[in-house]
Amino acid sequence: MRTEDAASSVPSKRGSSALQMGPRKKASTSDLLVSHGRHFGRTVFTLCNYPSLLTNGILRLEQLEDTPLEDLSAEERREHRVFEQLLDSYPGLLERLKDGSEEEILHVGELIGKGAAGARGDDTKTLKSAVLDWISPRGEAIQPPLHRNSKIDRGFNHELTGSLLCPAGLDWNDPRIKDNLRSGETLVCGDQWPIFVYANHVYDSEDPWCGLLRSRLLVYAYKHVFTSPSSVDREPKATRSGNARLHGMNSVTIASLAYIATQVRFALSSSSVFSRTDTTTDSETFYHSLLDLLEDPEECKEVDELLTWWNRQVFPASSAAKRPISANSALSKIRQRRIALKQATHGNVAF
């Protein structure tokens, strides 16, 4: 899957994957779809060619009348899953697409894509400055200073951002490793996750899941984007009209975690433009590699625990932030009694 920066026409027949960033076309009219695209890009899939997603999805619906979904490639199954999530999240969209012309389908895709691209650009801009406040040593200034409006001195060029971007498993304090990262001799691919995604920036090679995607920096960035910048260092209140509340969001999504991690990684880097040709960030591969892990059914136990942890941080009042029942509570005693009665009943059943 690759990011396309140059403008290209959208094919009427399904061919290449739609789950790649498409051209930023200008939408001529204001529409609720633009607003919906902003939230969808942040929470479901961000690096996406929406006109192709819709075109491919409509064609695939016809194909699935005769072909089981399991017969499609993994790439096609993911793309169709994103398409179905888009339909489910916007009532009446499927009818609009089925009844519309090819031009109408493309226009709808452009509007959604405009929203997703606009949100991504806005978040990139605000996080570029905000991230410096979060990584500053407590009570001290960053030395040497990092500029808020320029990123040329970030990335591996700076001791602080370099230590955060250093791939998990490598020792930033090793002069040889540090020099190789700075010179580019050691090329960091997108699937080599930086140490900042781990809690307390500690990576356990024997248990790579331990602390993964639970860093304070990620929580700050998530709150900044979804519950408002003022909620970063305090519990969000219902009166704040953050992006989450505006869209009825009350739980953390897998894709939103990947999105925030990608944004923070880019904010710490020295790259100034989000581009597929930027081998320094390789943002698209990074984003997809996180989704590959978090969407893997084999990892569901760890993912469920991760999402519960995140909901406690961001949406503590939500039912998704489920907490274990207190051991000595009345509820716990009732549950224990019920289990004991069931076991006794089953034990007395004759076979």
mmCIF file of C-alpha atoms in Angstrom:
data_model
loop_
_atom_site.group_PDB
_atom_site.id
_atom_site.type_symbol
_atom_site.label_atom_id
_atom_site.label_comp_id
_atom_site.label_asym_id
_atom_site.label_seq_id
_atom_site.Cartn_x
_atom_site.Cartn_y
_atom_site.Cartn_z
ATOM 1 C CA MET A 1 0.000 0.000 0.000
ATOM 2 C CA ARG A 2 1.528 3.291 -1.033
ATOM 3 C CA THR A 3 0.733 6.948 -0.589
ATOM 4 C CA GLU A 4 -0.028 8.878 -3.757
ATOM 5 C CA ASP A 5 0.942 12.552 -3.586
ATOM 6 C CA ALA A 6 0.330 13.485 -7.186
ATOM 7 C CA ALA A 7 -3.192 14.007 -8.495
ATOM 8 C CA SER A 8 -4.561 11.041 -10.399
ATOM 9 C CA SER A 9 -7.877 10.036 -11.872
ATOM 10 C CA VAL A 10 -10.002 7.520 -9.994
ATOM 11 C CA PRO A 11 -10.564 4.299 -11.917
ATOM 12 C CA SER A 12 -14.143 3.203 -12.509
ATOM 13 C CA LYS A 13 -13.119 -0.420 -12.112
ATOM 14 C CA ARG A 14 -11.566 -1.884 -9.028
ATOM 15 C CA GLY A 15 -7.852 -2.396 -9.350
ATOM 16 C CA SER A 16 -5.384 -0.902 -6.915
ATOM 17 C CA SER A 17 -6.138 -0.690 -3.216
ATOM 18 C CA ALA A 18 -8.143 2.289 -1.982
ATOM 19 C CA LEU A 19 -6.450 2.127 1.425
ATOM 20 C CA GLN A 20 -3.711 4.505 0.397
ATOM 21 C CA MET A 21 -3.650 8.241 0.635
ATOM 22 C CA GLY A 22 -5.158 9.752 -2.483
ATOM 23 C CA PRO A 23 -4.909 13.225 -3.963
ATOM 24 C CA ARG A 24 -6.331 16.175 -2.071
ATOM 25 C CA LYS A 25 -8.992 17.288 -4.511
ATOM 26 C CA LYS A 26 -11.030 20.436 -3.937
ATOM 27 C CA ALA A 27 -14.670 19.843 -3.008
ATOM 28 C CA SER A 28 -16.845 22.595 -4.410
ATOM 29 C CA THR A 29 -19.701 22.440 -1.899
ATOM 30 C CA SER A 30 -19.955 22.348 1.866
ATOM 31 C CA ASP A 31 -21.421 19.133 3.169
ATOM 32 C CA LEU A 32 -21.906 17.177 6.366
ATOM 33 C CA LEU A 33 -19.748 14.543 4.707
ATOM 34 C CA VAL A 34 -16.720 16.798 5.181
ATOM 35 C CA SER A 35 -17.300 16.877 8.930
ATOM 36 C CA HIS A 36 -17.901 13.136 8.960
ATOM 37 C CA GLY A 37 -14.694 12.582 7.012
ATOM 38 C CA ARG A 38 -12.711 14.432 9.677
ATOM 39 C CA HIS A 39 -13.834 12.034 12.378
ATOM 40 C CA PHE A 40 -13.764 8.912 10.208
ATOM 41 C CA GLY A 41 -10.168 9.565 9.179
ATOM 42 C CA ARG A 42 -9.065 9.955 12.767
ATOM 43 C CA THR A 43 -10.906 6.936 14.157
ATOM 44 C CA VAL A 44 -11.317 4.328 11.396
ATOM 45 C CA PHE A 45 -8.781 4.816 8.597
ATOM 46 C CA THR A 46 -6.730 7.880 7.751
ATOM 47 C CA LEU A 47 -4.451 7.089 4.795
ATOM 48 C CA CYS A 48 -7.193 6.377 2.318
ATOM 49 C CA ASN A 49 -8.252 7.250 -1.234
ATOM 50 C CA TYR A 50 -11.942 7.728 -0.517
ATOM 51 C CA PRO A 51 -13.251 8.004 -4.095
ATOM 52 C CA SER A 52 -11.596 4.657 -4.863
ATOM 53 C CA LEU A 53 -12.857 3.204 -1.578
ATOM 54 C CA LEU A 54 -16.455 3.979 -2.548
ATOM 55 C CA THR A 55 -16.091 2.901 -6.171
ATOM 56 C CA ASN A 56 -14.401 -0.365 -5.220
ATOM 57 C CA GLY A 57 -16.880 -0.983 -2.427
ATOM 58 C CA ILE A 58 -19.964 -0.662 -4.636
ATOM 59 C CA LEU A 59 -18.453 -3.011 -7.229
ATOM 60 C CA ARG A 60 -17.431 -5.459 -4.538
ATOM 61 C CA LEU A 61 -20.955 -5.614 -3.108
ATOM 62 C CA GLU A 62 -22.056 -7.052 -6.442
ATOM 63 C CA GLN A 63 -19.128 -9.449 -6.491
ATOM 64 C CA LEU A 64 -19.929 -10.721 -2.976
ATOM 65 C CA GLU A 65 -23.336 -11.895 -4.151
ATOM 66 C CA ASP A 66 -21.510 -14.805 -5.799
ATOM 67 C CA THR A 67 -18.151 -14.832 -4.001
ATOM 68 C CA PRO A 68 -17.583 -15.382 -0.243
ATOM 69 C CA LEU A 69 -15.656 -12.621 1.521
ATOM 70 C CA GLU A 70 -13.126 -15.238 2.646
ATOM 71 C CA ASP A 71 -12.096 -15.782 -0.989
ATOM 72 C CA LEU A 72 -10.838 -12.195 -1.276
ATOM 73 C CA SER A 73 -7.272 -11.232 -0.475
ATOM 74 C CA ALA A 74 -6.377 -9.859 2.968
ATOM 75 C CA GLU A 75 -5.954 -6.437 1.371
ATOM 76 C CA GLU A 76 -9.420 -6.573 -0.184
ATOM 77 C CA ARG A 77 -11.001 -7.809 3.054
ATOM 78 C CA ARG A 78 -9.520 -4.922 5.028
ATOM 79 C CA GLU A 79 -10.620 -2.430 2.386
ATOM 80 C CA HIS A 80 -14.162 -3.833 2.406
ATOM 81 C CA ARG A 81 -14.245 -3.734 6.202
ATOM 82 C CA VAL A 82 -13.361 -0.025 6.106
ATOM 83 C CA PHE A 83 -16.030 0.514 3.427
ATOM 84 C CA GLU A 84 -18.676 -1.199 5.571
ATOM 85 C CA GLN A 85 -17.678 0.850 8.619
ATOM 86 C CA LEU A 86 -18.114 3.999 6.560
ATOM 87 C CA LEU A 87 -21.597 2.888 5.464
ATOM 88 C CA ASP A 88 -22.582 2.001 9.025
ATOM 89 C CA SER A 89 -21.372 5.328 10.392
ATOM 90 C CA TYR A 90 -23.332 7.487 7.948
ATOM 91 C CA PRO A 91 -27.053 6.622 7.620
ATOM 92 C CA GLY A 92 -28.366 6.773 4.069
ATOM 93 C CA LEU A 93 -24.933 6.708 2.455
ATOM 94 C CA LEU A 94 -25.394 3.313 0.787
ATOM 95 C CA GLU A 95 -28.656 4.400 -0.849
ATOM 96 C CA ARG A 96 -27.036 7.635 -1.992
ATOM 97 C CA LEU A 97 -24.200 5.705 -3.602
ATOM 98 C CA LYS A 98 -26.421 3.084 -5.238
ATOM 99 C CA ASP A 99 -28.773 5.686 -6.678
ATOM 100 C CA GLY A 100 -26.051 8.108 -7.718
ATOM 101 C CA SER A 101 -24.035 8.395 -10.899
ATOM 102 C CA GLU A 102 -20.316 7.685 -11.064
ATOM 103 C CA GLU A 103 -19.710 11.433 -10.750
ATOM 104 C CA GLU A 104 -21.855 11.541 -7.601
ATOM 105 C CA ILE A 105 -19.902 8.666 -6.038
ATOM 106 C CA LEU A 106 -16.611 10.412 -6.790
ATOM 107 C CA HIS A 107 -17.944 13.684 -5.389
ATOM 108 C CA VAL A 108 -19.025 12.023 -2.144
ATOM 109 C CA GLY A 109 -15.589 10.434 -1.843
ATOM 110 C CA GLU A 110 -13.914 13.786 -2.435
ATOM 111 C CA LEU A 111 -15.967 15.401 0.328
ATOM 112 C CA ILE A 112 -15.104 12.669 2.844
ATOM 113 C CA GLY A 113 -11.464 12.779 1.757
ATOM 114 C CA LYS A 114 -11.393 16.550 2.146
ATOM 115 C CA GLY A 115 -12.528 16.191 5.746
ATOM 116 C CA ALA A 116 -10.023 13.443 6.557
ATOM 117 C CA ALA A 117 -7.135 15.354 4.959
ATOM 118 C CA GLY A 118 -8.164 18.580 6.689
ATOM 119 C CA ALA A 119 -8.257 16.940 10.112
ATOM 120 C CA ARG A 120 -4.910 15.271 9.537
ATOM 121 C CA GLY A 121 -3.367 18.571 8.496
ATOM 122 C CA ASP A 122 -4.848 20.436 11.463
ATOM 123 C CA ASP A 123 -3.577 17.826 13.922
ATOM 124 C CA THR A 124 -0.125 17.804 12.345
ATOM 125 C CA LYS A 125 0.062 21.581 12.714
ATOM 126 C CA THR A 126 -1.060 21.791 16.354
ATOM 127 C CA LEU A 127 0.931 18.778 17.565
ATOM 128 C CA LYS A 128 4.143 20.153 16.069
ATOM 129 C CA SER A 129 4.195 22.792 18.789
ATOM 130 C CA ALA A 130 2.326 21.023 21.602
ATOM 131 C CA VAL A 131 4.619 17.999 21.659
ATOM 132 C CA LEU A 132 7.520 20.191 22.787
ATOM 133 C CA ASP A 133 5.672 21.090 25.977
ATOM 134 C CA TRP A 134 5.065 17.432 26.779
ATOM 135 C CA ILE A 135 8.640 16.239 26.269
ATOM 136 C CA SER A 136 10.312 19.127 28.117
ATOM 137 C CA PRO A 137 12.058 18.021 31.319
ATOM 138 C CA ARG A 138 9.964 18.967 34.328
ATOM 139 C CA GLY A 139 10.797 22.515 35.400
ATOM 140 C CA GLU A 140 13.494 22.872 32.745
ATOM 141 C CA ALA A 141 13.837 24.088 29.186
ATOM 142 C CA ILE A 142 14.861 21.809 26.338
ATOM 143 C CA GLN A 143 18.577 22.119 25.657
ATOM 144 C CA PRO A 144 19.589 22.944 23.053
ATOM 145 C CA PRO A 145 16.273 24.686 22.302
ATOM 146 C CA LEU A 146 13.873 23.244 19.725
ATOM 147 C CA HIS A 147 11.971 25.627 17.461
ATOM 148 C CA ARG A 148 8.191 25.441 17.430
ATOM 149 C CA ASN A 149 7.776 26.487 13.812
ATOM 150 C CA SER A 150 10.662 24.542 12.304
ATOM 151 C CA LYS A 151 11.459 20.835 12.539
ATOM 152 C CA ILE A 152 14.895 20.769 10.961
ATOM 153 C CA ASP A 153 16.595 20.310 14.334
ATOM 154 C CA ARG A 154 14.328 17.477 15.491
ATOM 155 C CA GLY A 155 14.502 13.765 14.772
ATOM 156 C CA PHE A 156 17.833 12.074 15.398
ATOM 157 C CA ASN A 157 19.504 15.476 15.098
ATOM 158 C CA HIS A 158 18.525 16.340 18.674
ATOM 159 C CA GLU A 159 19.373 14.395 21.813
ATOM 160 C CA LEU A 160 15.848 14.504 23.249
ATOM 161 C CA THR A 161 13.771 13.746 20.156
ATOM 162 C CA GLY A 162 16.370 11.232 19.032
ATOM 163 C CA SER A 163 16.113 9.306 22.299
ATOM 164 C CA LEU A 164 12.324 9.120 21.892
ATOM 165 C CA LEU A 165 12.441 8.058 18.233
ATOM 166 C CA CYS A 166 15.173 5.450 18.761
ATOM 167 C CA PRO A 167 13.768 2.044 17.711
ATOM 168 C CA ALA A 168 12.828 -0.209 20.605
ATOM 169 C CA GLY A 169 15.622 -2.699 21.144
ATOM 170 C CA LEU A 170 18.407 -0.266 20.215
ATOM 171 C CA ASP A 171 20.391 1.640 22.836
ATOM 172 C CA TRP A 172 20.415 5.368 22.107
ATOM 173 C CA ASN A 173 23.202 5.798 24.662
ATOM 174 C CA ASP A 174 25.507 3.655 22.544
ATOM 175 C CA PRO A 175 27.611 6.224 20.592
ATOM 176 C CA ARG A 176 27.922 3.924 17.580
ATOM 177 C CA ILE A 177 24.175 3.364 17.335
ATOM 178 C CA LYS A 178 23.484 7.074 17.797
ATOM 179 C CA ASP A 179 25.969 8.048 15.094
ATOM 180 C CA ASN A 180 24.552 5.496 12.649
ATOM 181 C CA LEU A 181 21.010 6.745 13.216
ATOM 182 C CA ARG A 182 22.059 10.353 12.740
ATOM 183 C CA SER A 183 24.098 9.682 9.619
ATOM 184 C CA GLY A 184 21.394 7.547 8.047
ATOM 185 C CA GLU A 185 23.664 4.520 7.885
ATOM 186 C CA THR A 186 21.048 2.752 10.001
ATOM 187 C CA LEU A 187 17.790 3.117 8.083
ATOM 188 C CA VAL A 188 14.719 2.957 10.313
ATOM 189 C CA CYS A 189 11.711 1.342 8.641
ATOM 190 C CA GLY A 190 8.146 2.119 9.629
ATOM 191 C CA ASP A 191 7.636 -1.241 11.317
ATOM 192 C CA GLN A 192 10.515 -0.552 13.740
ATOM 193 C CA TRP A 193 8.517 1.095 16.480
ATOM 194 C CA PRO A 194 10.129 3.932 18.466
ATOM 195 C CA ILE A 195 10.675 3.633 22.193
ATOM 196 C CA PHE A 196 8.229 6.462 22.965
ATOM 197 C CA VAL A 197 5.255 4.159 22.256
ATOM 198 C CA TYR A 198 6.160 2.171 25.404
ATOM 199 C CA ALA A 199 5.196 3.113 28.950
ATOM 200 C CA ASN A 200 8.087 4.923 30.656
ATOM 201 C CA HIS A 201 10.013 4.362 27.420
ATOM 202 C CA VAL A 202 10.973 0.863 28.541
ATOM 203 C CA TYR A 203 10.981 -2.059 26.096
ATOM 204 C CA ASP A 204 11.064 -5.691 27.234
ATOM 205 C CA SER A 205 12.330 -7.902 24.419
ATOM 206 C CA GLU A 206 10.991 -10.958 26.279
ATOM 207 C CA ASP A 207 7.497 -9.443 26.466
ATOM 208 C CA PRO A 208 7.079 -6.873 23.634
ATOM 209 C CA TRP A 209 3.413 -6.304 24.576
ATOM 210 C CA CYS A 210 4.390 -5.015 28.014
ATOM 211 C CA GLY A 211 3.684 -1.264 28.082
ATOM 212 C CA LEU A 212 3.067 -1.066 24.330
ATOM 213 C CA LEU A 213 1.049 2.041 23.339
ATOM 214 C CA ARG A 214 0.683 3.102 26.981
ATOM 215 C CA SER A 215 3.100 6.019 27.159
ATOM 216 C CA ARG A 216 2.232 9.327 28.797
ATOM 217 C CA LEU A 217 3.154 11.135 25.588
ATOM 218 C CA LEU A 218 0.529 9.220 23.596
ATOM 219 C CA VAL A 219 -2.154 9.894 26.221
ATOM 220 C CA TYR A 220 -1.411 13.629 26.100
ATOM 221 C CA ALA A 221 -1.608 13.671 22.313
ATOM 222 C CA TYR A 222 -4.833 11.642 22.280
ATOM 223 C CA LYS A 223 -6.535 14.004 24.703
ATOM 224 C CA HIS A 224 -5.223 17.001 22.782
ATOM 225 C CA VAL A 225 -6.877 15.791 19.582
ATOM 226 C CA PHE A 226 -10.043 14.130 20.855
ATOM 227 C CA THR A 227 -11.117 15.758 24.134
ATOM 228 C CA SER A 228 -9.537 19.247 23.738
ATOM 229 C CA PRO A 229 -6.038 20.652 24.359
ATOM 230 C CA SER A 230 -7.085 21.925 27.801
ATOM 231 C CA SER A 231 -7.923 18.373 28.942
ATOM 232 C CA VAL A 232 -4.355 17.099 28.524
ATOM 233 C CA ASP A 233 -3.361 17.525 32.161
ATOM 234 C CA ARG A 234 -6.784 17.044 33.713
ATOM 235 C CA GLU A 235 -9.807 14.772 33.446
ATOM 236 C CA PRO A 236 -12.050 15.798 30.524
ATOM 237 C CA LYS A 237 -15.419 17.333 31.418
ATOM 238 C CA ALA A 238 -18.664 16.792 29.557
ATOM 239 C CA THR A 239 -18.997 20.525 29.006
ATOM 240 C CA ARG A 240 -15.982 20.624 26.734
ATOM 241 C CA SER A 241 -16.940 20.386 23.076
ATOM 242 C CA GLY A 242 -13.952 18.335 21.935
ATOM 243 C CA ASN A 243 -13.858 16.329 18.737
ATOM 244 C CA ALA A 244 -14.955 13.161 20.543
ATOM 245 C CA ARG A 245 -18.064 14.759 22.048
ATOM 246 C CA LEU A 246 -19.001 16.512 18.816
ATOM 247 C CA HIS A 247 -19.157 13.124 17.093
ATOM 248 C CA GLY A 248 -20.668 11.105 19.931
ATOM 249 C CA MET A 249 -17.434 9.232 20.581
ATOM 250 C CA ASN A 250 -17.253 7.639 24.040
ATOM 251 C CA SER A 251 -14.615 4.949 23.596
ATOM 252 C CA VAL A 252 -11.162 4.596 22.077
ATOM 253 C CA THR A 253 -10.823 2.842 18.715
ATOM 254 C CA ILE A 254 -7.936 0.757 17.444
ATOM 255 C CA ALA A 255 -7.384 3.008 14.454
ATOM 256 C CA SER A 256 -7.397 6.151 16.585
ATOM 257 C CA LEU A 257 -4.461 4.766 18.599
ATOM 258 C CA ALA A 258 -2.525 4.076 15.401
ATOM 259 C CA TYR A 259 -3.427 7.551 14.137
ATOM 260 C CA ILE A 260 -2.200 9.347 17.257
ATOM 261 C CA ALA A 261 1.016 7.315 17.398
ATOM 262 C CA THR A 262 1.664 8.193 13.748
ATOM 263 C CA GLN A 263 1.036 11.890 14.402
ATOM 264 C CA VAL A 264 3.349 11.983 17.433
ATOM 265 C CA ARG A 265 6.085 10.112 15.576
ATOM 266 C CA PHE A 266 5.859 12.620 12.744
ATOM 267 C CA ALA A 267 5.848 15.575 15.171
ATOM 268 C CA LEU A 268 9.108 14.376 16.731
ATOM 269 C CA SER A 269 10.765 13.826 13.362
ATOM 270 C CA SER A 270 12.729 16.365 11.341
ATOM 271 C CA SER A 271 10.440 15.973 8.330
ATOM 272 C CA SER A 272 8.300 18.990 7.514
ATOM 273 C CA VAL A 273 5.940 17.434 4.939
ATOM 274 C CA PHE A 274 3.873 14.267 5.276
ATOM 275 C CA SER A 275 4.956 12.351 2.170
ATOM 276 C CA ARG A 276 5.285 8.743 1.059
ATOM 277 C CA THR A 277 8.719 9.489 -0.392
ATOM 278 C CA ASP A 278 10.029 10.529 3.040
ATOM 279 C CA THR A 279 12.152 7.543 4.019
ATOM 280 C CA THR A 280 12.953 9.180 7.357
ATOM 281 C CA THR A 281 9.431 8.813 8.724
ATOM 282 C CA ASP A 282 7.917 6.054 6.532
ATOM 283 C CA SER A 283 4.629 7.052 8.199
ATOM 284 C CA GLU A 284 2.371 4.910 6.054
ATOM 285 C CA THR A 285 4.223 1.699 6.905
ATOM 286 C CA PHE A 286 4.255 2.660 10.583
ATOM 287 C CA TYR A 287 0.492 3.268 10.645
ATOM 288 C CA HIS A 288 -0.297 0.030 8.815
ATOM 289 C CA SER A 289 2.060 -2.032 10.985
ATOM 290 C CA LEU A 290 0.217 -0.939 14.124
ATOM 291 C CA LEU A 291 -3.151 -1.734 12.542
ATOM 292 C CA ASP A 292 -1.848 -5.155 11.466
ATOM 293 C CA LEU A 293 -1.073 -5.995 15.087
ATOM 294 C CA LEU A 294 -4.148 -4.444 16.691
ATOM 295 C CA GLU A 295 -6.557 -6.046 14.188
ATOM 296 C CA ASP A 296 -4.991 -9.508 14.457
ATOM 297 C CA PRO A 297 -7.558 -11.904 16.014
ATOM 298 C CA GLU A 298 -4.704 -13.785 17.666
ATOM 299 C CA GLU A 299 -3.913 -10.684 19.728
ATOM 300 C CA CYS A 300 -7.504 -10.000 20.859
ATOM 301 C CA LYS A 301 -6.839 -10.578 24.579
ATOM 302 C CA GLU A 302 -3.984 -8.082 24.698
ATOM 303 C CA VAL A 303 -5.892 -5.613 22.514
ATOM 304 C CA ASP A 304 -8.988 -5.776 24.729
ATOM 305 C CA GLU A 305 -6.827 -5.067 27.784
ATOM 306 C CA LEU A 306 -5.150 -2.199 25.949
ATOM 307 C CA LEU A 307 -8.465 -0.598 24.946
ATOM 308 C CA THR A 308 -9.807 -0.936 28.503
ATOM 309 C CA TRP A 309 -6.689 0.816 29.810
ATOM 310 C CA TRP A 310 -7.079 3.607 27.246
ATOM 311 C CA ASN A 311 -10.749 4.135 27.989
ATOM 312 C CA ARG A 312 -9.883 4.607 31.645
ATOM 313 C CA GLN A 313 -7.426 7.333 30.654
ATOM 314 C CA VAL A 314 -9.632 9.192 28.175
ATOM 315 C CA PHE A 315 -13.262 8.230 28.836
ATOM 316 C CA PRO A 316 -13.317 7.221 32.512
ATOM 317 C CA ALA A 317 -17.111 7.596 32.794
ATOM 318 C CA SER A 318 -17.762 5.330 29.816
ATOM 319 C CA SER A 319 -18.968 1.765 30.195
ATOM 320 C CA ALA A 320 -16.038 0.808 27.959
ATOM 321 C CA ALA A 321 -13.700 1.751 30.835
ATOM 322 C CA LYS A 322 -14.759 -1.372 32.701
ATOM 323 C CA ARG A 323 -13.047 -1.987 35.990
ATOM 324 C CA PRO A 324 -12.664 -5.218 37.957
ATOM 325 C CA ILE A 325 -15.238 -5.738 40.696
ATOM 326 C CA SER A 326 -13.922 -4.979 44.189
ATOM 327 C CA ALA A 327 -13.144 -8.225 45.995
ATOM 328 C CA ASN A 328 -15.168 -7.566 49.137
ATOM 329 C CA SER A 329 -18.089 -5.685 47.600
ATOM 330 C CA ALA A 330 -21.711 -6.788 47.813
ATOM 331 C CA LEU A 331 -21.753 -7.245 44.038
ATOM 332 C CA SER A 332 -18.745 -9.539 44.253
ATOM 333 C CA LYS A 333 -20.427 -11.637 46.953
ATOM 334 C CA ILE A 334 -23.629 -11.942 44.882
ATOM 335 C CA ARG A 335 -21.636 -13.060 41.823
ATOM 336 C CA GLN A 336 -19.689 -15.617 43.868
ATOM 337 C CA ARG A 337 -22.902 -16.990 45.381
ATOM 338 C CA ARG A 338 -24.492 -17.322 41.943
ATOM 339 C CA ILE A 339 -21.465 -19.236 40.604
ATOM 340 C CA ALA A 340 -21.510 -21.553 43.626
ATOM 341 C CA LEU A 341 -25.224 -22.295 43.147
ATOM 342 C CA LYS A 342 -24.694 -23.084 39.449
ATOM 343 C CA GLN A 343 -21.818 -25.421 40.244
ATOM 344 C CA ALA A 344 -23.867 -27.191 42.902
ATOM 345 C CA THR A 345 -26.805 -27.585 40.522
ATOM 346 C CA HIS A 346 -24.628 -29.022 37.756
ATOM 347 C CA GLY A 347 -22.984 -31.344 40.263
ATOM 348 C CA ASN A 348 -26.322 -32.877 41.173
ATOM 349 C CA VAL A 349 -27.435 -33.553 37.614
ATOM 350 C CA ALA A 350 -27.512 -37.269 36.794
ATOM 351 C CA PHE A 351 -26.251 -38.439 33.378
#
